[in-house]
PDB file of C-alpha atoms in Angstrom:
ATOM      1  CA  MET A 387      -3.196  44.667  40.624  1.00 61.00           C
ATOM      2  CA  PRO A 388      -4.838  41.256  41.038  1.00 80.00           C
ATOM      3  CA  GLU A 389      -2.896  38.085  40.437  1.00 88.00           C
ATOM      4  CA  SER A 390      -1.840  37.477  36.841  1.00 87.00           C
ATOM      5  CA  ALA A 391      -4.125  35.477  34.607  1.00 88.00           C
ATOM      6  CA  THR A 392      -2.863  32.185  33.253  1.00 88.00           C
ATOM      7  CA  THR A 393      -5.294  30.271  31.041  1.00 91.00           C
ATOM      8  CA  GLU A 394      -8.401  32.419  31.552  1.00 91.00           C
ATOM      9  CA  PHE A 395     -10.089  33.540  28.318  1.00 92.00           C
ATOM     10  CA  TRP A 396      -9.788  37.172  29.416  1.00 90.00           C
ATOM     11  CA  SER A 397      -6.040  37.037  30.118  1.00 89.00           C
ATOM     12  CA  GLU A 398      -5.229  39.603  27.388  1.00 89.00           C
ATOM     13  CA  LEU A 399      -7.628  42.273  28.731  1.00 89.00           C
ATOM     14  CA  LYS A 400      -5.978  45.418  30.010  1.00 89.00           C
ATOM     15  CA  PRO A 401      -7.273  47.120  33.158  1.00 86.00           C
ATOM     16  CA  ILE A 402      -9.104  50.440  32.781  1.00 90.00           C
ATOM     17  CA  VAL A 403      -6.697  53.355  33.080  1.00 90.00           C
ATOM     18  CA  ASN A 404      -7.897  55.920  35.630  1.00 87.00           C
ATOM     19  CA  ALA A 405     -10.681  53.623  36.812  1.00 89.00           C
ATOM     20  CA  LEU A 406     -11.636  55.975  39.674  1.00 88.00           C
ATOM     21  CA  LYS A 407     -13.445  59.186  38.848  1.00 91.00           C
ATOM     22  CA  PRO A 408     -11.617  62.277  40.178  1.00 89.00           C
ATOM     23  CA  ASP A 409     -13.835  62.565  43.274  1.00 89.00           C
ATOM     24  CA  ALA A 410     -14.224  58.817  43.941  1.00 87.00           C
ATOM     25  CA  GLN A 411     -12.590  56.986  46.826  1.00 88.00           C
ATOM     26  CA  PRO A 412     -11.071  53.520  46.465  1.00 88.00           C
ATOM     27  CA  GLU A 413     -13.078  50.567  47.693  1.00 88.00           C
ATOM     28  CA  VAL A 414     -12.608  49.097  51.138  1.00 92.00           C
ATOM     29  CA  PHE A 415     -11.168  45.587  50.761  1.00 89.00           C
ATOM     30  CA  HIS A 416     -10.642  42.940  53.439  1.00 90.00           C
ATOM     31  CA  GLN A 417      -8.945  39.741  52.261  1.00 88.00           C
ATOM     32  CA  PHE A 418     -10.562  37.777  55.088  1.00 88.00           C
ATOM     33  CA  ALA A 419     -13.471  39.664  56.609  1.00 90.00           C
ATOM     34  CA  PRO A 420     -14.147  37.297  59.547  1.00 89.00           C
ATOM     35  CA  GLU A 421     -10.699  38.074  60.978  1.00 86.00           C
ATOM     36  CA  GLU A 422      -9.537  35.786  63.802  1.00 89.00           C
ATOM     37  CA  ASP A 423      -7.684  38.561  65.645  1.00 94.00           C
ATOM     38  CA  GLU A 424     -10.130  39.530  68.378  1.00 94.00           C
ATOM     39  CA  ARG A 425      -8.605  43.029  68.642  1.00 95.00           C
ATOM     40  CA  PHE A 426     -10.553  43.979  65.486  1.00 97.00           C
ATOM     41  CA  TYR A 427     -13.930  43.159  67.107  1.00 97.00           C
ATOM     42  CA  VAL A 428     -15.620  45.945  69.037  1.00 97.00           C
ATOM     43  CA  PRO A 429     -17.913  44.869  71.911  1.00 96.00           C
ATOM     44  CA  LEU A 430     -21.620  45.347  71.092  1.00 93.00           C
ATOM     45  CA  SER A 431     -22.710  43.686  74.319  1.00 92.00           C
ATOM     46  CA  PRO A 432     -20.979  41.551  76.954  1.00 94.00           C
ATOM     47  CA  THR A 433     -21.432  38.487  74.688  1.00 96.00           C
ATOM     48  CA  MET A 434     -21.369  39.862  71.116  1.00 96.00           C
ATOM     49  CA  LEU A 435     -18.600  41.537  69.146  1.00 97.00           C
ATOM     50  CA  SER A 436     -18.669  43.571  65.918  1.00 97.00           C
ATOM     51  CA  ARG A 437     -15.929  43.929  63.313  1.00 98.00           C
ATOM     52  CA  PRO A 438     -16.679  47.017  61.234  1.00 98.00           C
ATOM     53  CA  LEU A 439     -15.894  46.467  57.564  1.00 98.00           C
ATOM     54  CA  TRP A 440     -17.268  49.694  56.077  1.00 98.00           C
ATOM     55  CA  ILE A 441     -18.843  52.776  57.631  1.00 98.00           C
ATOM     56  CA  SER A 442     -20.781  55.562  55.898  1.00 98.00           C
ATOM     57  CA  PRO A 443     -21.478  58.526  58.185  1.00 97.00           C
ATOM     58  CA  SER A 444     -23.231  60.422  55.364  1.00 96.00           C
ATOM     59  CA  SER A 445     -25.843  57.680  54.893  1.00 96.00           C
ATOM     60  CA  ASN A 446     -25.906  56.424  58.520  1.00 97.00           C
ATOM     61  CA  ARG A 447     -24.942  52.884  57.428  1.00 97.00           C
ATOM     62  CA  TRP A 448     -22.312  50.322  58.210  1.00 98.00           C
ATOM     63  CA  ALA A 449     -21.347  46.752  57.356  1.00 98.00           C
ATOM     64  CA  ASP A 450     -19.921  44.472  60.007  1.00 98.00           C
ATOM     65  CA  ILE A 451     -19.329  40.914  61.113  1.00 98.00           C
ATOM     66  CA  VAL A 452     -21.096  40.099  64.370  1.00 98.00           C
ATOM     67  CA  TRP A 453     -19.324  37.368  66.362  1.00 98.00           C
ATOM     68  CA  ALA A 454     -20.456  35.410  69.410  1.00 97.00           C
ATOM     69  CA  LYS A 455     -17.959  32.769  70.565  1.00 95.00           C
ATOM     70  CA  GLU A 456     -20.667  31.084  72.652  1.00 96.00           C
ATOM     71  CA  ALA A 457     -24.305  31.779  73.521  1.00 97.00           C
ATOM     72  CA  GLY A 458     -24.832  35.493  73.068  1.00 95.00           C
ATOM     73  CA  LEU A 459     -27.365  38.302  73.090  1.00 95.00           C
ATOM     74  CA  VAL A 460     -27.768  41.742  71.531  1.00 92.00           C
ATOM     75  CA  ASN A 461     -30.476  43.461  73.517  1.00 88.00           C
ATOM     76  CA  ARG A 462     -33.950  44.089  72.146  1.00 94.00           C
ATOM     77  CA  HIS A 463     -33.998  46.685  69.419  1.00 96.00           C
ATOM     78  CA  TYR A 464     -35.941  48.102  66.527  1.00 93.00           C
ATOM     79  CA  HIS A 465     -34.786  49.119  63.043  1.00 95.00           C
ATOM     80  CA  PRO A 466     -36.608  51.999  61.305  1.00 96.00           C
ATOM     81  CA  HIS A 467     -34.695  51.021  58.128  1.00 96.00           C
ATOM     82  CA  GLU A 468     -33.812  47.723  56.468  1.00 96.00           C
ATOM     83  CA  VAL A 469     -30.992  45.433  57.574  1.00 97.00           C
ATOM     84  CA  ILE A 470     -29.403  42.685  55.468  1.00 98.00           C
ATOM     85  CA  GLY A 471     -27.741  39.663  57.048  1.00 98.00           C
ATOM     86  CA  TYR A 472     -25.810  36.612  55.875  1.00 98.00           C
ATOM     87  CA  THR A 473     -24.689  33.838  58.222  1.00 98.00           C
ATOM     88  CA  ILE A 474     -21.065  32.747  57.960  1.00 98.00           C
ATOM     89  CA  SER A 475     -21.036  30.174  60.763  1.00 98.00           C
ATOM     90  CA  GLY A 476     -22.846  29.039  63.891  1.00 98.00           C
ATOM     91  CA  LYS A 477     -26.524  29.523  64.732  1.00 98.00           C
ATOM     92  CA  TRP A 478     -28.492  32.614  65.624  1.00 98.00           C
ATOM     93  CA  GLY A 479     -31.992  33.999  65.400  1.00 97.00           C
ATOM     94  CA  TYR A 480     -34.537  36.415  66.787  1.00 97.00           C
ATOM     95  CA  LEU A 481     -36.733  35.391  69.694  1.00 96.00           C
ATOM     96  CA  GLU A 482     -39.652  36.956  67.793  1.00 95.00           C
ATOM     97  CA  GLN A 483     -39.200  34.929  64.567  1.00 96.00           C
ATOM     98  CA  PRO A 484     -39.866  31.229  63.751  1.00 97.00           C
ATOM     99  CA  TRP A 485     -36.507  30.593  61.998  1.00 97.00           C
ATOM    100  CA  THR A 486     -32.941  29.837  63.073  1.00 98.00           C
ATOM    101  CA  ALA A 487     -30.104  31.026  60.851  1.00 98.00           C
ATOM    102  CA  THR A 488     -27.199  28.692  60.094  1.00 98.00           C
ATOM    103  CA  ALA A 489     -24.205  28.941  57.737  1.00 98.00           C
ATOM    104  CA  GLY A 490     -25.434  30.196  54.364  1.00 98.00           C
ATOM    105  CA  SER A 491     -28.694  31.706  55.661  1.00 98.00           C
ATOM    106  CA  PHE A 492     -29.755  35.117  54.331  1.00 98.00           C
ATOM    107  CA  VAL A 493     -32.199  37.530  55.934  1.00 98.00           C
ATOM    108  CA  TYR A 494     -33.667  40.810  54.737  1.00 97.00           C
ATOM    109  CA  GLU A 495     -35.127  42.616  57.731  1.00 94.00           C
ATOM    110  CA  THR A 496     -37.904  44.949  56.750  1.00 93.00           C
ATOM    111  CA  PRO A 497     -38.061  48.453  58.203  1.00 95.00           C
ATOM    112  CA  GLY A 498     -40.111  48.523  61.357  1.00 92.00           C
ATOM    113  CA  GLU A 499     -39.059  45.168  62.798  1.00 90.00           C
ATOM    114  CA  ALA A 500     -38.229  44.834  66.470  1.00 93.00           C
ATOM    115  CA  HIS A 501     -36.336  41.795  67.687  1.00 95.00           C
ATOM    116  CA  THR A 502     -33.985  40.237  70.208  1.00 96.00           C
ATOM    117  CA  LEU A 503     -30.881  38.795  68.534  1.00 96.00           C
ATOM    118  CA  VAL A 504     -29.597  35.617  70.190  1.00 97.00           C
ATOM    119  CA  ALA A 505     -26.667  33.342  69.354  1.00 98.00           C
ATOM    120  CA  TYR A 506     -26.967  29.639  70.192  1.00 98.00           C
ATOM    121  CA  GLU A 507     -24.384  27.244  71.587  1.00 96.00           C
ATOM    122  CA  ASP A 508     -22.992  25.392  68.568  1.00 97.00           C
ATOM    123  CA  THR A 509     -19.913  23.551  67.336  1.00 97.00           C
ATOM    124  CA  GLU A 510     -18.830  26.780  65.604  1.00 97.00           C
ATOM    125  CA  PRO A 511     -19.060  30.356  66.854  1.00 97.00           C
ATOM    126  CA  MET A 512     -21.841  32.505  65.446  1.00 98.00           C
ATOM    127  CA  ARG A 513     -20.559  34.867  62.767  1.00 98.00           C
ATOM    128  CA  ALA A 514     -22.903  36.853  60.580  1.00 98.00           C
ATOM    129  CA  PHE A 515     -22.353  39.650  58.087  1.00 98.00           C
ATOM    130  CA  PHE A 516     -24.785  42.565  58.420  1.00 98.00           C
ATOM    131  CA  VAL A 517     -25.438  45.784  56.540  1.00 98.00           C
ATOM    132  CA  VAL A 518     -27.247  48.153  58.894  1.00 97.00           C
ATOM    133  CA  LYS A 519     -28.971  51.314  57.703  1.00 96.00           C
ATOM    134  CA  GLY A 520     -30.087  53.998  60.094  1.00 90.00           C
ATOM    135  CA  PRO A 521     -30.134  53.921  63.850  1.00 96.00           C
ATOM    136  CA  ILE A 522     -30.813  51.025  66.156  1.00 96.00           C
ATOM    137  CA  ILE A 523     -33.519  51.932  68.683  1.00 97.00           C
ATOM    138  CA  TRP A 524     -32.945  50.084  71.973  1.00 97.00           C
ATOM    139  CA  LEU A 525     -36.106  48.705  73.590  1.00 97.00           C
ATOM    140  CA  ASP A 526     -37.141  47.542  77.027  1.00 95.00           C
ATOM    141  CA  GLU A 527     -39.037  44.281  77.687  1.00 92.00           C
ATOM    142  CA  ASP A 528     -42.327  45.972  76.771  1.00 93.00           C
ATOM    143  CA  GLY A 529     -41.016  47.327  73.467  1.00 92.00           C
ATOM    144  CA  ASN A 530     -40.642  50.912  74.656  1.00 96.00           C
ATOM    145  CA  SER A 531     -37.686  52.953  73.411  1.00 96.00           C
ATOM    146  CA  THR A 532     -34.814  53.349  75.866  1.00 97.00           C
ATOM    147  CA  GLY A 533     -32.283  55.006  73.564  1.00 96.00           C
ATOM    148  CA  LEU A 534     -30.692  54.866  70.147  1.00 95.00           C
ATOM    149  CA  PHE A 535     -27.413  53.877  68.549  1.00 96.00           C
ATOM    150  CA  ASP A 536     -26.489  55.365  65.174  1.00 97.00           C
ATOM    151  CA  VAL A 537     -23.439  55.471  62.919  1.00 98.00           C
ATOM    152  CA  HIS A 538     -21.886  58.284  64.952  1.00 98.00           C
ATOM    153  CA  ASP A 539     -22.220  56.258  68.162  1.00 97.00           C
ATOM    154  CA  TYR A 540     -20.710  53.279  66.316  1.00 98.00           C
ATOM    155  CA  LEU A 541     -17.772  55.393  65.094  1.00 98.00           C
ATOM    156  CA  ALA A 542     -17.119  56.724  68.598  1.00 98.00           C
ATOM    157  CA  ARG A 543     -17.280  53.235  70.124  1.00 98.00           C
ATOM    158  CA  CYS A 544     -14.943  51.852  67.457  1.00 98.00           C
ATOM    159  CA  ARG A 545     -12.412  54.669  67.857  1.00 98.00           C
ATOM    160  CA  GLU A 546     -12.365  54.344  71.640  1.00 98.00           C
ATOM    161  CA  TYR A 547     -12.031  50.554  71.507  1.00 98.00           C
ATOM    162  CA  TYR A 548      -9.307  50.509  68.815  1.00 98.00           C
ATOM    163  CA  GLU A 549      -7.266  53.049  70.745  1.00 98.00           C
ATOM    164  CA  LYS A 550      -7.423  50.844  73.872  1.00 97.00           C
ATOM    165  CA  ALA A 551      -6.743  47.676  71.835  1.00 97.00           C
ATOM    166  CA  GLY A 552      -3.505  49.157  70.486  1.00 97.00           C
ATOM    167  CA  ILE A 553      -4.676  49.346  66.875  1.00 97.00           C
ATOM    168  CA  GLY A 554      -5.196  53.105  67.030  1.00 98.00           C
ATOM    169  CA  ALA A 555      -8.367  55.166  66.755  1.00 97.00           C
ATOM    170  CA  ASP A 556      -7.402  56.291  63.252  1.00 97.00           C
ATOM    171  CA  TYR A 557      -7.849  52.712  61.939  1.00 97.00           C
ATOM    172  CA  VAL A 558     -11.556  53.549  61.724  1.00 97.00           C
ATOM    173  CA  ASP A 559     -10.785  56.250  59.157  1.00 97.00           C
ATOM    174  CA  THR A 560      -9.681  53.558  56.684  1.00 96.00           C
ATOM    175  CA  LEU A 561     -13.229  52.139  56.764  1.00 97.00           C
ATOM    176  CA  ILE A 562     -15.137  55.386  56.146  1.00 97.00           C
ATOM    177  CA  ARG A 563     -16.546  55.960  52.678  1.00 96.00           C
TER     178      ARG A 563
END
């Protein structure tokens, strides 16, 4: 139940009884998605961390907050599906693009885009919210595929990390929908 209404015009509305259909799962809710507790951030690279917020194995998608506390790099990669990003703080960009994202920036990455994600030194750490669909194809310096990373790899990495961090591997299950 959300907080009680006071003077809002809708204060007399009653919530829907049985709002979830019989086979529906409840939403995933995070009061403060860019959590400060570093234990919730899974290493993506030596300089970038990822906090999973929602994971969908059946559609090979996930939503996360990517965090770089200082200059950072996620190696070159290619997305065969779209990716959506929103910058919370700091500065980041792709070496292959003419823009630099800052707080409030939005990006829709079209399917078929290869890039090298970099985080800049800034007064605030880089934090960006992403929704990733499909696998990430890792690339070498010439743009040739060197491997892939999909939702199942992400789940395995998260479970292994959370177990070592003392949160417990089963924490990941609370994020799966």
